[in-house]
mmCIF file of C-alpha atoms and ligand atoms in Angstrom:
data_model
loop_
_atom_site.group_PDB
_atom_site.id
_atom_site.type_symbol
_atom_site.label_atom_id
_atom_site.label_comp_id
_atom_site.label_asym_id
_atom_site.label_seq_id
_atom_site.Cartn_x
_atom_site.Cartn_y
_atom_site.Cartn_z
ATOM 1 C CA MET A 1217 -10.085 -14.601 36.677
ATOM 2 C CA LYS A 1218 -11.366 -15.653 33.303
ATOM 3 C CA GLU A 1219 -10.508 -13.219 30.540
ATOM 4 C CA SER A 1220 -13.483 -11.221 29.375
ATOM 5 C CA LEU A 1221 -14.166 -12.193 25.805
ATOM 6 C CA ALA A 1222 -15.874 -8.895 25.106
ATOM 7 C CA SER A 1223 -12.706 -6.980 25.787
ATOM 8 C CA THR A 1224 -10.280 -9.320 24.049
ATOM 9 C CA THR A 1225 -8.346 -7.494 21.361
ATOM 10 C CA ILE A 1226 -8.134 -9.753 18.384
ATOM 11 C CA LEU A 1227 -5.286 -8.443 16.357
ATOM 12 C CA GLY A 1228 -2.345 -6.124 16.822
ATOM 13 C CA LYS A 1229 -1.603 -3.054 14.760
ATOM 14 C CA ASP A 1230 0.747 -4.859 12.391
ATOM 15 C CA HIS A 1231 -1.879 -7.237 11.115
ATOM 16 C CA THR A 1232 -3.210 -5.750 7.934
ATOM 17 C CA GLY A 1233 -3.911 -8.936 6.017
ATOM 18 C CA GLY A 1234 -7.579 -8.254 5.490
ATOM 19 C CA VAL A 1235 -8.887 -8.691 9.064
ATOM 20 C CA PRO A 1236 -9.921 -5.375 10.645
ATOM 21 C CA THR A 1237 -7.659 -4.400 13.531
ATOM 22 C CA ALA A 1238 -8.684 -4.027 17.172
ATOM 23 C CA LEU A 1239 -11.943 -5.950 16.909
ATOM 24 C CA THR A 1240 -13.240 -7.658 20.013
ATOM 25 C CA LEU A 1241 -14.189 -11.289 19.754
ATOM 26 C CA ASP A 1242 -17.860 -10.410 20.315
ATOM 27 C CA LEU A 1243 -17.733 -7.872 17.527
ATOM 28 C CA LEU A 1244 -16.028 -10.445 15.400
ATOM 29 C CA ARG A 1245 -18.776 -12.954 16.134
ATOM 30 C CA LEU A 1246 -21.352 -10.384 15.093
ATOM 31 C CA GLN A 1247 -19.463 -10.081 11.832
ATOM 32 C CA GLY A 1248 -18.900 -13.837 11.641
ATOM 33 C CA GLU A 1249 -20.878 -14.178 8.457
ATOM 34 C CA ALA A 1250 -18.625 -11.671 6.728
ATOM 35 C CA MET A 1251 -15.357 -13.310 7.758
ATOM 36 C CA THR A 1252 -13.710 -15.509 5.182
ATOM 37 C CA LEU A 1253 -12.454 -18.963 6.107
ATOM 38 C CA GLY A 1254 -8.880 -17.700 5.704
ATOM 39 C CA GLN A 1255 -9.535 -14.905 8.228
ATOM 40 C CA ARG A 1256 -11.125 -17.268 10.759
ATOM 41 C CA ALA A 1257 -8.249 -19.719 10.332
ATOM 42 C CA LYS A 1258 -5.720 -16.941 10.916
ATOM 43 C CA ILE A 1259 -7.134 -16.190 14.369
ATOM 44 C CA VAL A 1260 -8.257 -19.728 15.151
ATOM 45 C CA GLY A 1261 -6.822 -19.581 18.689
ATOM 46 C CA ARG A 1262 -9.465 -17.013 19.639
ATOM 47 C CA PHE A 1263 -12.359 -19.399 19.107
ATOM 48 C CA SER A 1264 -13.770 -22.005 21.497
ATOM 49 C CA PRO A 1265 -12.123 -25.488 21.410
ATOM 50 C CA ALA A 1266 -15.094 -26.956 19.507
ATOM 51 C CA GLU A 1267 -15.054 -24.118 16.981
ATOM 52 C CA GLN A 1268 -11.290 -24.525 16.583
ATOM 53 C CA ILE A 1269 -11.687 -28.173 15.571
ATOM 54 C CA ASP A 1270 -14.325 -27.196 13.008
ATOM 55 C CA ILE A 1271 -12.161 -24.398 11.604
ATOM 56 C CA HIS A 1272 -9.120 -26.696 11.373
ATOM 57 C CA GLN A 1273 -11.083 -29.322 9.491
ATOM 58 C CA GLU A 1274 -12.870 -26.865 7.237
ATOM 59 C CA TYR A 1275 -9.594 -25.110 6.457
ATOM 60 C CA ALA A 1276 -7.617 -28.281 5.686
ATOM 61 C CA THR A 1277 -10.364 -29.580 3.382
ATOM 62 C CA ALA A 1278 -10.800 -26.258 1.605
ATOM 63 C CA GLN A 1279 -7.043 -25.929 1.079
ATOM 64 C CA ALA A 1280 -6.690 -29.376 -0.468
ATOM 65 C CA VAL A 1281 -9.673 -28.752 -2.761
ATOM 66 C CA PHE A 1282 -8.434 -25.269 -3.697
ATOM 67 C CA TRP A 1283 -4.898 -26.277 -4.684
ATOM 68 C CA LYS A 1284 -6.057 -29.312 -6.657
ATOM 69 C CA LYS A 1285 -8.656 -27.231 -8.487
ATOM 70 C CA TRP A 1286 -6.087 -24.628 -9.518
ATOM 71 C CA THR A 1287 -3.184 -27.020 -10.261
ATOM 72 C CA VAL A 1288 -3.236 -26.651 -14.031
ATOM 73 C CA PHE A 1289 -3.603 -22.868 -14.064
ATOM 74 C CA ARG A 1290 -1.305 -22.112 -11.117
ATOM 75 C CA CYS A 1291 1.480 -24.632 -11.674
ATOM 76 C CA SER A 1292 1.813 -24.837 -15.472
ATOM 77 C CA GLN A 1293 4.843 -23.357 -17.131
ATOM 78 C CA ALA A 1294 4.862 -20.462 -19.563
ATOM 79 C CA GLY A 1295 3.716 -21.614 -22.999
ATOM 80 C CA GLU A 1296 2.237 -24.866 -21.681
ATOM 81 C CA GLY A 1297 -1.446 -25.563 -22.481
ATOM 82 C CA ASP A 1298 -3.863 -22.659 -22.054
ATOM 83 C CA PRO A 1299 -2.617 -19.216 -20.977
ATOM 84 C CA ASN A 1300 -1.707 -19.547 -17.295
ATOM 85 C CA PHE A 1301 -0.008 -18.127 -14.222
ATOM 86 C CA GLY A 1302 3.389 -19.282 -15.559
ATOM 87 C CA ASP A 1303 2.994 -16.959 -18.571
ATOM 88 C CA VAL A 1304 2.261 -14.022 -16.277
ATOM 89 C CA GLN A 1305 5.195 -14.874 -14.032
ATOM 90 C CA LYS A 1306 7.570 -15.229 -16.946
ATOM 91 C CA VAL A 1307 6.635 -11.780 -18.237
ATOM 92 C CA LEU A 1308 6.835 -10.121 -14.814
ATOM 93 C CA GLY A 1309 10.103 -11.884 -14.019
ATOM 94 C CA VAL A 1310 9.444 -12.037 -10.298
ATOM 95 C CA ASN A 1311 10.367 -15.722 -9.929
ATOM 96 C CA ARG A 1312 13.575 -15.175 -11.883
ATOM 97 C CA TYR A 1313 14.530 -12.224 -9.705
ATOM 98 C CA PHE A 1314 13.653 -14.030 -6.476
ATOM 99 C CA ALA A 1315 15.526 -17.210 -7.429
ATOM 100 C CA ARG A 1316 18.591 -15.712 -9.106
ATOM 101 C CA GLU A 1317 19.221 -12.522 -7.160
ATOM 102 C CA ILE A 1318 17.788 -13.207 -3.722
ATOM 103 C CA VAL A 1319 17.971 -16.957 -3.148
ATOM 104 C CA ASN A 1320 21.172 -16.902 -5.237
ATOM 105 C CA PRO A 1321 22.477 -20.303 -4.125
ATOM 106 C CA GLU A 1322 26.197 -20.889 -3.819
ATOM 107 C CA ALA A 1323 27.868 -23.817 -5.594
ATOM 108 C CA GLY A 1324 27.379 -26.940 -3.500
ATOM 109 C CA ALA A 1325 24.055 -25.798 -1.986
ATOM 110 C CA PHE A 1326 21.087 -28.091 -1.387
ATOM 111 C CA ILE A 1327 17.688 -26.449 -1.981
ATOM 112 C CA VAL A 1328 14.658 -27.403 0.104
ATOM 113 C CA ASP A 1329 11.619 -25.761 -1.475
ATOM 114 C CA LEU A 1330 8.596 -25.731 0.867
ATOM 115 C CA GLY A 1331 5.255 -25.726 -1.003
ATOM 116 C CA GLY A 1332 7.419 -25.840 -4.105
ATOM 117 C CA GLY A 1333 4.693 -26.760 -6.614
ATOM 118 C CA SER A 1334 6.083 -27.839 -9.965
ATOM 119 C CA GLY A 1335 9.590 -26.626 -9.139
ATOM 120 C CA THR A 1336 9.352 -22.965 -10.080
ATOM 121 C CA VAL A 1337 12.189 -21.827 -7.828
ATOM 122 C CA PRO A 1338 14.898 -24.297 -8.967
ATOM 123 C CA ALA A 1339 13.723 -23.938 -12.567
ATOM 124 C CA SER A 1340 14.237 -20.165 -12.307
ATOM 125 C CA PHE A 1341 17.913 -20.340 -11.343
ATOM 126 C CA THR A 1342 20.505 -19.576 -14.014
ATOM 127 C CA LYS A 1343 22.062 -22.588 -15.755
ATOM 128 C CA GLN A 1344 25.253 -22.014 -13.799
ATOM 129 C CA GLN A 1345 23.409 -21.859 -10.463
ATOM 130 C CA ARG A 1346 21.470 -25.042 -11.296
ATOM 131 C CA GLU A 1347 24.574 -26.940 -12.360
ATOM 132 C CA GLY A 1348 26.343 -25.977 -9.148
ATOM 133 C CA LEU A 1349 23.648 -27.373 -6.853
ATOM 134 C CA ALA A 1350 24.380 -30.435 -4.759
ATOM 135 C CA GLY A 1351 20.694 -31.302 -4.763
ATOM 136 C CA CYS A 1352 17.124 -30.151 -4.429
ATOM 137 C CA ALA A 1353 13.964 -31.374 -2.670
ATOM 138 C CA ILE A 1354 10.595 -29.930 -3.614
ATOM 139 C CA ILE A 1355 8.089 -30.571 -0.845
ATOM 140 C CA ASP A 1356 4.411 -30.308 -1.752
ATOM 141 C CA ASN A 1357 1.301 -32.343 -0.951
ATOM 142 C CA ASN A 1358 -0.398 -31.985 -4.322
ATOM 143 C CA ASP A 1359 0.216 -35.379 -5.917
ATOM 144 C CA LEU A 1360 -1.059 -34.048 -9.255
ATOM 145 C CA LEU A 1361 2.240 -32.163 -9.444
ATOM 146 C CA ALA A 1362 4.657 -34.999 -8.729
ATOM 147 C CA GLU A 1363 5.255 -36.168 -12.290
ATOM 148 C CA LYS A 1364 5.410 -32.669 -13.742
ATOM 149 C CA ALA A 1365 7.899 -31.534 -11.102
ATOM 150 C CA GLU A 1366 10.117 -34.625 -11.440
ATOM 151 C CA GLN A 1367 10.250 -34.293 -15.234
ATOM 152 C CA ARG A 1368 11.109 -30.627 -14.918
ATOM 153 C CA LEU A 1369 13.927 -31.338 -12.467
ATOM 154 C CA LYS A 1370 15.269 -34.059 -14.754
ATOM 155 C CA ARG A 1371 15.242 -31.683 -17.743
ATOM 156 C CA MET A 1372 17.129 -29.140 -15.648
ATOM 157 C CA SER A 1373 19.794 -31.741 -14.819
ATOM 158 C CA ILE A 1374 19.851 -30.794 -11.155
ATOM 159 C CA ALA A 1375 21.792 -33.434 -9.243
ATOM 160 C CA ASN A 1376 20.012 -35.368 -6.474
ATOM 161 C CA SER A 1377 16.699 -33.660 -7.109
ATOM 162 C CA ARG A 1378 13.278 -34.978 -6.205
ATOM 163 C CA PHE A 1379 9.676 -34.136 -5.467
ATOM 164 C CA ILE A 1380 8.539 -35.267 -2.015
ATOM 165 C CA ASN A 1381 4.789 -35.655 -1.639
ATOM 166 C CA HIS A 1382 4.270 -34.505 1.946
ATOM 167 C CA ASP A 1383 1.674 -32.483 3.861
ATOM 168 C CA LEU A 1384 3.361 -29.569 5.640
ATOM 169 C CA ALA A 1385 0.177 -28.263 7.287
ATOM 170 C CA ASP A 1386 0.974 -29.760 10.700
ATOM 171 C CA GLY A 1387 4.468 -28.259 10.657
ATOM 172 C CA SER A 1388 6.281 -31.545 10.080
ATOM 173 C CA LEU A 1389 9.032 -32.032 7.525
ATOM 174 C CA PRO A 1390 9.370 -35.351 5.655
ATOM 175 C CA GLU A 1391 11.124 -37.871 7.888
ATOM 176 C CA LYS A 1392 13.652 -38.817 5.231
ATOM 177 C CA LEU A 1393 14.675 -35.210 4.489
ATOM 178 C CA SER A 1394 17.802 -35.132 6.652
ATOM 179 C CA GLU A 1395 18.996 -38.404 5.108
ATOM 180 C CA ILE A 1396 18.387 -37.064 1.583
ATOM 181 C CA ILE A 1397 20.295 -33.870 2.355
ATOM 182 C CA SER A 1398 23.218 -35.650 3.920
ATOM 183 C CA ALA A 1399 23.499 -38.150 1.016
ATOM 184 C CA ALA A 1400 23.941 -35.206 -1.390
ATOM 185 C CA LYS A 1401 26.913 -33.931 0.695
ATOM 186 C CA PRO A 1402 26.087 -30.232 0.291
ATOM 187 C CA SER A 1403 28.234 -27.368 1.560
ATOM 188 C CA HIS A 1404 25.138 -25.235 2.325
ATOM 189 C CA VAL A 1405 21.400 -25.723 2.745
ATOM 190 C CA VAL A 1406 19.023 -23.061 1.440
ATOM 191 C CA VAL A 1407 15.352 -23.464 2.375
ATOM 192 C CA THR A 1408 13.075 -21.503 0.076
ATOM 193 C CA THR A 1409 9.376 -20.837 -0.015
ATOM 194 C CA ASN A 1410 7.788 -18.847 -2.811
ATOM 195 C CA TRP A 1411 4.266 -17.603 -2.076
ATOM 196 C CA SER A 1412 3.460 -20.728 -0.062
ATOM 197 C CA LEU A 1413 2.991 -21.589 3.661
ATOM 198 C CA TYR A 1414 -0.671 -20.752 4.107
ATOM 199 C CA PHE A 1415 -0.842 -22.738 7.328
ATOM 200 C CA LEU A 1416 -1.985 -21.858 10.827
ATOM 201 C CA ASP A 1417 0.497 -19.932 13.001
ATOM 202 C CA ALA A 1418 1.651 -22.797 15.247
ATOM 203 C CA PRO A 1419 2.631 -25.240 12.463
ATOM 204 C CA THR A 1420 4.229 -22.417 10.483
ATOM 205 C CA ARG A 1421 6.421 -21.559 13.488
ATOM 206 C CA THR A 1422 7.310 -25.253 13.905
ATOM 207 C CA LEU A 1423 8.216 -25.441 10.236
ATOM 208 C CA PHE A 1424 10.441 -22.346 10.481
ATOM 209 C CA ARG A 1425 12.124 -23.763 13.573
ATOM 210 C CA SER A 1426 12.710 -27.257 12.193
ATOM 211 C CA CYS A 1427 13.766 -26.365 8.650
ATOM 212 C CA LEU A 1428 16.998 -24.820 9.984
ATOM 213 C CA ASP A 1429 17.420 -27.336 12.785
ATOM 214 C CA PRO A 1430 20.926 -28.911 12.698
ATOM 215 C CA LYS A 1431 19.228 -32.313 13.082
ATOM 216 C CA VAL A 1432 17.682 -31.745 9.653
ATOM 217 C CA ILE A 1433 20.391 -29.804 7.855
ATOM 218 C CA GLY A 1434 23.359 -31.390 9.576
ATOM 219 C CA GLY A 1435 24.936 -28.234 10.987
ATOM 220 C CA ARG A 1436 25.821 -26.812 7.564
ATOM 221 C CA PRO A 1437 25.631 -23.078 6.823
ATOM 222 C CA SER A 1438 22.009 -22.434 6.034
ATOM 223 C CA ARG A 1439 19.322 -19.830 5.518
ATOM 224 C CA LEU A 1440 15.610 -19.580 4.898
ATOM 225 C CA VAL A 1441 14.509 -17.339 2.027
ATOM 226 C CA ALA A 1442 10.776 -16.633 1.805
ATOM 227 C CA ASN A 1443 8.857 -14.624 -0.763
ATOM 228 C CA CYS A 1444 5.496 -13.372 0.459
ATOM 229 C CA ILE A 1445 2.761 -10.913 -0.452
ATOM 230 C CA THR A 1446 3.813 -7.651 1.235
ATOM 231 C CA VAL A 1447 0.515 -6.601 2.823
ATOM 232 C CA GLY A 1448 -1.214 -9.977 2.595
ATOM 233 C CA LYS A 1449 -3.166 -9.007 -0.498
ATOM 234 C CA PHE A 1450 -2.265 -7.695 -3.923
ATOM 235 C CA ASP A 1451 -3.201 -4.152 -4.899
ATOM 236 C CA ARG A 1452 -4.638 -4.781 -8.367
ATOM 237 C CA GLU A 1453 -4.461 -1.139 -9.396
ATOM 238 C CA LYS A 1454 -0.716 -1.004 -8.649
ATOM 239 C CA LEU A 1455 -0.132 -4.286 -10.462
ATOM 240 C CA LYS A 1456 -2.083 -3.038 -13.470
ATOM 241 C CA GLN A 1457 -0.175 0.260 -13.540
ATOM 242 C CA GLY A 1458 3.181 -1.530 -13.318
ATOM 243 C CA PHE A 1459 2.197 -3.993 -16.037
ATOM 244 C CA ILE A 1460 0.992 -1.261 -18.414
ATOM 245 C CA LYS A 1461 4.092 0.833 -17.765
ATOM 246 C CA HIS A 1462 6.386 -2.024 -18.728
ATOM 247 C CA LEU A 1463 4.196 -3.477 -21.478
ATOM 248 C CA PRO A 1464 6.312 -2.178 -24.383
ATOM 249 C CA SER A 1465 9.457 -3.787 -22.944
ATOM 250 C CA TYR A 1466 7.611 -7.057 -22.230
ATOM 251 C CA LEU A 1467 6.249 -7.125 -25.770
ATOM 252 C CA ALA A 1468 9.704 -6.499 -27.174
ATOM 253 C CA ARG A 1469 11.262 -9.300 -25.096
ATOM 254 C CA PHE A 1470 8.517 -11.918 -24.947
ATOM 255 C CA PRO A 1471 5.838 -11.061 -27.521
ATOM 256 C CA LYS A 1472 4.068 -14.454 -27.500
ATOM 257 C CA THR A 1473 4.198 -14.908 -23.735
ATOM 258 C CA THR A 1474 2.977 -11.352 -23.161
ATOM 259 C CA PHE A 1475 -0.108 -12.021 -25.290
ATOM 260 C CA ARG A 1476 -0.705 -15.223 -23.352
ATOM 261 C CA ALA A 1477 -0.219 -13.333 -20.066
ATOM 262 C CA ILE A 1478 -2.852 -10.791 -21.094
ATOM 263 C CA GLN A 1479 -5.223 -13.657 -21.917
ATOM 264 C CA ALA A 1480 -4.568 -15.197 -18.484
ATOM 265 C CA LEU A 1481 -5.369 -12.022 -16.522
ATOM 266 C CA LYS A 1482 -9.072 -12.725 -16.033
ATOM 267 C CA GLN A 1483 -8.351 -16.134 -14.549
ATOM 268 C CA MET A 1484 -5.564 -14.606 -12.458
ATOM 269 C CA GLU A 1485 -8.170 -12.364 -10.847
ATOM 270 C CA GLN A 1486 -10.516 -15.288 -10.226
ATOM 271 C CA PHE A 1487 -7.646 -17.290 -8.698
ATOM 272 C CA ALA A 1488 -6.653 -14.329 -6.489
ATOM 273 C CA ASP A 1489 -10.265 -13.821 -5.332
ATOM 274 C CA GLU A 1490 -10.650 -17.479 -4.348
ATOM 275 C CA LEU A 1491 -7.230 -17.484 -2.699
ATOM 276 C CA THR A 1492 -8.240 -14.513 -0.554
ATOM 277 C CA GLU A 1493 -11.518 -16.234 0.419
ATOM 278 C CA THR A 1494 -10.076 -19.568 1.477
ATOM 279 C CA THR A 1495 -6.540 -18.915 2.535
ATOM 280 C CA ILE A 1496 -4.484 -17.381 5.339
ATOM 281 C CA LEU A 1497 -2.566 -14.645 3.561
ATOM 282 C CA ARG A 1498 0.017 -13.226 5.913
ATOM 283 C CA THR A 1499 1.765 -9.909 5.584
ATOM 284 C CA ALA A 1500 5.556 -9.787 5.354
ATOM 285 C CA GLY A 1501 5.551 -8.354 8.899
ATOM 286 C CA GLU A 1502 3.592 -11.334 10.176
ATOM 287 C CA PHE A 1503 6.023 -13.743 8.512
ATOM 288 C CA GLU A 1504 8.931 -11.922 10.158
ATOM 289 C CA THR A 1505 7.215 -12.164 13.549
ATOM 290 C CA LEU A 1506 6.656 -15.913 13.138
ATOM 291 C CA MET A 1507 10.288 -16.376 12.106
ATOM 292 C CA ARG A 1508 11.510 -14.485 15.178
ATOM 293 C CA GLU A 1509 9.150 -16.448 17.417
ATOM 294 C CA ALA A 1510 10.675 -19.596 15.908
ATOM 295 C CA GLY A 1511 14.099 -18.445 17.087
ATOM 296 C CA LEU A 1512 15.393 -17.213 13.718
ATOM 297 C CA THR A 1513 17.142 -13.910 13.044
ATOM 298 C CA ILE A 1514 16.061 -11.769 10.117
ATOM 299 C CA ALA A 1515 19.162 -11.230 7.986
ATOM 300 C CA ALA A 1516 17.657 -9.240 5.083
ATOM 301 C CA VAL A 1517 14.341 -7.925 3.832
ATOM 302 C CA ASN A 1518 13.810 -6.934 0.217
ATOM 303 C CA PRO A 1519 10.430 -5.237 -0.248
ATOM 304 C CA THR A 1520 10.903 -4.239 -3.887
ATOM 305 C CA LEU A 1521 9.630 -7.314 -5.748
ATOM 306 C CA LEU A 1522 6.662 -6.822 -8.044
ATOM 307 C CA TRP A 1523 6.632 -3.049 -7.561
ATOM 308 C CA GLY A 1524 6.531 -3.456 -3.785
ATOM 309 C CA GLN A 1525 3.687 -5.978 -3.826
ATOM 310 C CA SER A 1526 5.946 -8.849 -2.817
ATOM 311 C CA THR A 1527 8.658 -9.016 -0.161
ATOM 312 C CA ALA A 1528 11.539 -11.454 0.213
ATOM 313 C CA ILE A 1529 12.763 -12.213 3.717
ATOM 314 C CA THR A 1530 16.012 -13.993 4.497
ATOM 315 C CA ALA A 1531 16.377 -15.524 7.949
ATOM 316 C CA VAL A 1532 19.143 -17.453 9.662
ATOM 317 C CA LYS A 1533 19.326 -19.441 12.882
HETATM 318 C C1 SAM B 2234 1.057 -20.522 -4.573
HETATM 319 S S1 SAM B 2234 1.597 -22.164 -4.857
HETATM 320 C C2 SAM B 2234 3.331 -21.874 -4.978
HETATM 321 C C3 SAM B 2234 4.035 -22.932 -5.738
HETATM 322 C C4 SAM B 2234 5.517 -22.629 -6.014
HETATM 323 N N1 SAM B 2234 6.223 -22.285 -4.792
HETATM 324 C C5 SAM B 2234 5.650 -21.536 -7.041
HETATM 325 O O1 SAM B 2234 6.272 -20.525 -6.725
HETATM 326 O O2 SAM B 2234 5.167 -21.700 -8.157
HETATM 327 C C6 SAM B 2234 1.427 -22.910 -3.263
HETATM 328 C C7 SAM B 2234 1.851 -24.360 -3.208
HETATM 329 O O3 SAM B 2234 1.704 -24.822 -1.854
HETATM 330 C C8 SAM B 2234 1.274 -26.173 -1.899
HETATM 331 N N2 SAM B 2234 0.606 -26.543 -0.648
HETATM 332 C C9 SAM B 2234 -0.589 -26.099 -0.185
HETATM 333 N N3 SAM B 2234 -0.903 -26.714 0.963
HETATM 334 C C10 SAM B 2234 0.134 -27.565 1.242
HETATM 335 C C11 SAM B 2234 0.390 -28.490 2.299
HETATM 336 N N4 SAM B 2234 -0.493 -28.660 3.283
HETATM 337 N N5 SAM B 2234 1.547 -29.180 2.289
HETATM 338 C C12 SAM B 2234 2.437 -29.025 1.280
HETATM 339 N N6 SAM B 2234 2.246 -28.165 0.243
HETATM 340 C C13 SAM B 2234 1.101 -27.446 0.229
HETATM 341 C C14 SAM B 2234 0.308 -26.192 -3.078
HETATM 342 O O4 SAM B 2234 0.075 -27.506 -3.558
HETATM 343 C C15 SAM B 2234 1.017 -25.284 -4.081
HETATM 344 O O5 SAM B 2234 1.841 -26.009 -4.957
#
């Protein structure tokens, strides 16, 4: 018998990324106007086939427009151009902590950075970690970033490093990736993703499955290390409190950058608002579920980044 739409539960209890829990599809339709594109995209499978096609197209277009629009603000480095996200990140130190302490690549590792932007993760390693790498591939489909990322990697003297312009939204990895990895002769492969992967569930699962597939990484020891927003949205009050609490130490360590970070805060809020409107923001729990469904095992979860607002998950095959 056909499933009654009216009684279809939309989301389970773990899904707290901004979509109300336990709504029926009919209720959801009634509230359709109020749902953001990101929310509709997150539950796309619940819509009719025709609606699904529309949501897919609308989502893909909005994502491309969004990331291009915010390229300069979101992917500039601290001190570069106008006050930007990089200044805020440098002050907060979350990228440094994620890259150095959690990703913490061993000598001989090859880094694959999914949605890697201008190379924030490799650029945040210590000099020693960077010099020990066998190679690095940043995969991102924003061509405005290619030159910036390549120059940054060159400055960092990371061996065998490159930016690969590739769209990950359908869950596919670049065809030449396995060849690139094997040419670098790494001892390990570490796949990272820092606040990226805003794709639909199915391609995200495919991506998780294939990024640790021996066909891609050549059977070397490997892990996936993802940093994501803990509850799928930042609590601004908590971020503000944490920032104010640590302000004296930030000012003492990075006076210029801290002033720039303060100047960037208004735009940060605007960026975060637009991100929430257009994008699938998954909770850490949802990322873990997708990883398990992709056949991975969760090896470690660190929920302490950014005063608990961000969570790093390490998974292995
Ligand atoms: C929040 S930024 C994170 C960038 C970088 N990981 C960092 O920590 O600075 C998200 C990145 O995902 C990339 N992205 C968005 N959609 C993508 C897609 N379909 N394929 C590949 N990359 C994509 C964007 O261009 C952007 O650089």
